[in-house]
Short mmCIF file of C-alpha atoms in Angstrom, two decimals:
data_model
loop_
_atom_site.label_atom_id
_atom_site.label_comp_id
_atom_site.label_asym_id
_atom_site.label_seq_id
_atom_site.Cartn_x
_atom_site.Cartn_y
_atom_site.Cartn_z
CA MET A 1 -18.10 -65.90 -86.82
CA ALA A 2 -19.77 -69.74 -85.50
CA LEU A 3 -20.80 -71.68 -88.55
CA LYS A 4 -24.34 -71.40 -87.25
CA ASP A 5 -24.38 -67.57 -87.67
CA THR A 6 -22.72 -68.04 -90.87
CA ILE A 7 -25.37 -70.18 -91.99
CA ASP A 8 -28.10 -68.06 -90.90
CA ALA A 9 -26.25 -64.78 -92.73
CA GLY A 10 -26.25 -67.01 -95.89
CA ILE A 11 -29.66 -67.84 -95.48
CA LYS A 12 -30.99 -64.15 -95.60
CA GLN A 13 -28.73 -63.64 -98.61
CA ALA A 14 -30.30 -66.50 -100.28
CA MET A 15 -33.85 -65.30 -99.62
CA LEU A 16 -32.90 -61.88 -100.95
CA ALA A 17 -31.91 -63.10 -104.04
CA LYS A 18 -34.60 -65.84 -104.48
CA ASP A 19 -31.71 -68.61 -104.94
CA LYS A 20 -34.08 -71.67 -103.90
CA VAL A 21 -31.27 -74.15 -104.31
CA ARG A 22 -28.54 -72.29 -101.78
CA LEU A 23 -31.41 -71.62 -99.57
CA THR A 24 -32.57 -75.20 -99.51
CA ALA A 25 -28.59 -76.75 -98.79
CA LEU A 26 -28.35 -73.87 -96.32
CA ARG A 27 -31.65 -74.65 -94.40
CA SER A 28 -30.26 -78.49 -94.49
CA ILE A 29 -26.85 -77.32 -92.74
CA LYS A 30 -29.26 -75.41 -90.16
CA SER A 31 -31.30 -77.94 -89.12
CA GLN A 32 -28.46 -80.53 -88.77
CA ILE A 33 -26.79 -77.98 -86.87
CA LEU A 34 -29.80 -77.45 -84.50
CA LEU A 35 -30.07 -81.10 -84.17
CA ALA A 36 -26.93 -81.83 -83.36
CA GLU A 37 -27.17 -79.12 -80.56
CA THR A 38 -30.37 -80.51 -79.07
CA ALA A 39 -29.16 -84.16 -78.98
CA GLU A 40 -29.09 -85.86 -75.53
CA GLY A 41 -25.49 -85.50 -74.55
CA ALA A 42 -24.75 -82.12 -76.44
CA SER A 43 -22.79 -79.41 -74.88
CA ALA A 44 -24.98 -76.47 -73.29
CA THR A 45 -22.11 -74.21 -75.06
CA GLY A 46 -22.90 -75.33 -78.62
CA LEU A 47 -20.96 -77.44 -80.95
CA SER A 48 -16.98 -77.13 -81.36
CA ALA A 49 -15.40 -76.08 -84.58
CA ASP A 50 -14.47 -80.03 -84.98
CA GLN A 51 -17.87 -81.07 -84.55
CA GLU A 52 -19.37 -78.39 -87.28
CA GLN A 53 -16.75 -79.63 -89.62
CA LYS A 54 -17.59 -83.52 -89.08
CA LEU A 55 -21.03 -82.26 -89.11
CA LEU A 56 -20.44 -81.19 -92.73
CA ILE A 57 -18.43 -83.62 -93.88
CA ARG A 58 -20.97 -85.73 -93.23
CA ALA A 59 -23.79 -83.69 -95.27
CA ALA A 60 -21.65 -83.55 -98.23
CA LYS A 61 -21.04 -87.40 -98.11
CA GLN A 62 -24.63 -87.77 -98.04
CA ARG A 63 -25.02 -85.73 -101.07
CA ARG A 64 -22.26 -87.46 -102.96
CA ASP A 65 -23.83 -90.74 -102.23
CA SER A 66 -27.40 -89.44 -102.98
CA ALA A 67 -25.87 -88.17 -106.49
CA ALA A 68 -24.09 -91.46 -107.48
CA THR A 69 -27.59 -93.31 -106.68
CA TYR A 70 -29.44 -90.76 -108.66
CA LYS A 71 -27.09 -91.26 -111.66
CA GLU A 72 -27.28 -94.94 -111.68
CA GLN A 73 -30.94 -94.62 -111.75
CA PHE A 74 -31.04 -92.28 -114.91
CA ARG A 75 -32.17 -89.51 -112.80
CA SER A 76 -29.97 -86.17 -113.97
CA ASP A 77 -32.47 -83.76 -112.74
CA LEU A 78 -31.93 -85.13 -109.18
CA GLU A 79 -28.18 -86.01 -109.39
CA GLU A 80 -27.99 -82.01 -110.54
CA THR A 81 -29.93 -81.01 -107.35
CA GLU A 82 -28.00 -83.06 -104.94
CA LEU A 83 -24.29 -81.71 -106.64
CA ALA A 84 -25.51 -78.23 -106.87
CA GLU A 85 -26.20 -78.68 -102.94
CA LEU A 86 -22.50 -80.54 -102.59
CA ALA A 87 -21.06 -77.21 -104.01
CA ILE A 88 -22.75 -74.85 -101.45
CA ILE A 89 -22.15 -77.42 -98.96
CA GLU A 90 -18.04 -77.57 -99.72
CA GLU A 91 -17.91 -73.87 -99.57
CA PHE A 92 -17.66 -74.30 -95.50
CA LEU A 93 -15.37 -77.33 -95.72
CA PRO A 94 -11.52 -76.83 -95.66
CA GLN A 95 -9.84 -76.96 -99.13
CA GLN A 96 -9.57 -80.48 -100.24
CA LEU A 97 -6.22 -81.97 -101.19
CA SER A 98 -4.95 -82.45 -104.89
CA GLU A 99 -4.21 -86.19 -105.54
CA ALA A 100 -0.69 -85.25 -105.62
CA ASP A 101 -0.33 -83.63 -102.22
CA LEU A 102 -2.64 -86.69 -101.08
CA VAL A 103 -0.28 -89.20 -102.26
CA GLU A 104 2.71 -87.05 -100.77
CA LYS A 105 1.28 -86.87 -97.42
CA LEU A 106 0.17 -90.62 -97.39
CA VAL A 107 3.75 -91.60 -98.21
CA GLY A 108 5.15 -89.79 -95.26
CA ILE A 109 2.74 -91.55 -93.09
CA ILE A 110 3.47 -94.84 -94.32
CA GLN A 111 7.02 -94.34 -94.07
CA ARG A 112 6.51 -93.23 -90.28
CA VAL A 113 4.08 -95.85 -89.48
CA GLY A 114 6.58 -98.40 -90.82
CA ALA A 115 4.11 -100.04 -93.09
CA THR A 116 5.60 -102.41 -95.44
CA GLY A 117 2.46 -104.14 -97.38
CA PRO A 118 -1.11 -104.63 -97.78
CA SER A 119 -1.59 -106.43 -94.31
CA ASP A 120 -0.44 -102.81 -92.47
CA LEU A 121 -3.63 -101.17 -94.22
CA GLY A 122 -5.58 -100.88 -90.81
CA LYS A 123 -2.30 -99.26 -89.24
CA VAL A 124 -1.84 -96.70 -91.93
CA MET A 125 -5.47 -95.94 -92.09
CA GLY A 126 -6.13 -95.31 -88.71
CA VAL A 127 -3.21 -92.48 -88.61
CA ALA A 128 -4.27 -91.16 -91.93
CA ALA A 129 -8.22 -90.86 -91.43
CA ARG A 130 -7.02 -88.76 -87.98
CA GLU A 131 -4.77 -86.49 -89.82
CA LEU A 132 -6.25 -85.86 -92.92
CA ALA A 133 -10.03 -85.87 -91.78
CA GLY A 134 -11.61 -82.75 -93.82
CA GLN A 135 -8.85 -82.50 -96.11
CA ALA A 136 -9.81 -85.39 -98.32
CA ASP A 137 -12.66 -88.23 -98.79
CA GLY A 138 -12.14 -91.27 -96.66
CA LYS A 139 -12.77 -93.58 -99.56
CA MET A 140 -10.28 -91.62 -101.55
CA ILE A 141 -7.86 -92.07 -98.31
CA SER A 142 -8.41 -95.98 -98.54
CA GLN A 143 -8.15 -96.43 -102.26
CA THR A 144 -4.96 -94.36 -102.32
CA VAL A 145 -3.22 -96.28 -99.61
CA GLY A 146 -4.16 -99.70 -100.79
CA SER A 147 -2.59 -99.09 -103.79
CA LEU A 148 0.65 -97.51 -102.53
CA LEU A 149 0.91 -100.57 -100.01
CA ASN A 150 0.21 -102.82 -103.07
CA ASN A 151 3.03 -101.06 -104.78
CA THR A 152 5.80 -101.14 -102.64
CA ASN A 153 8.42 -98.93 -104.63
CA PHE A 154 7.19 -95.91 -103.10
#
């Protein structure tokens, strides 16, 4: 089932259950899907699974950033709303890697690329971003790669 169909079904269920937070999050995702489908240069066949995943990752990142901003501004009511919507969006994303699994995969990438120190950060990040897309947050990948490259005893 395509993401759009899954979202439509979820919207109907949220309406019946009168779940306003879920309904808002799902409508937001549907809106982004429709915008992507009607964007200039978009395929007539709809979005590919990869494009759908990127769209969801972007939506999740926006919610995380908004929640962090609201937390800094001591707006816990708005922060809670953003985090609740983030949890709903994450239901449609692949399972995120644990920190231990992320370190293990990054060590493998570092060894495969032949990185020896912090100067090879860009080389490692290019491969890691492609291979781990959707499995871990880009900021977390970057921080972990940086600490691994600074500590050459991996």
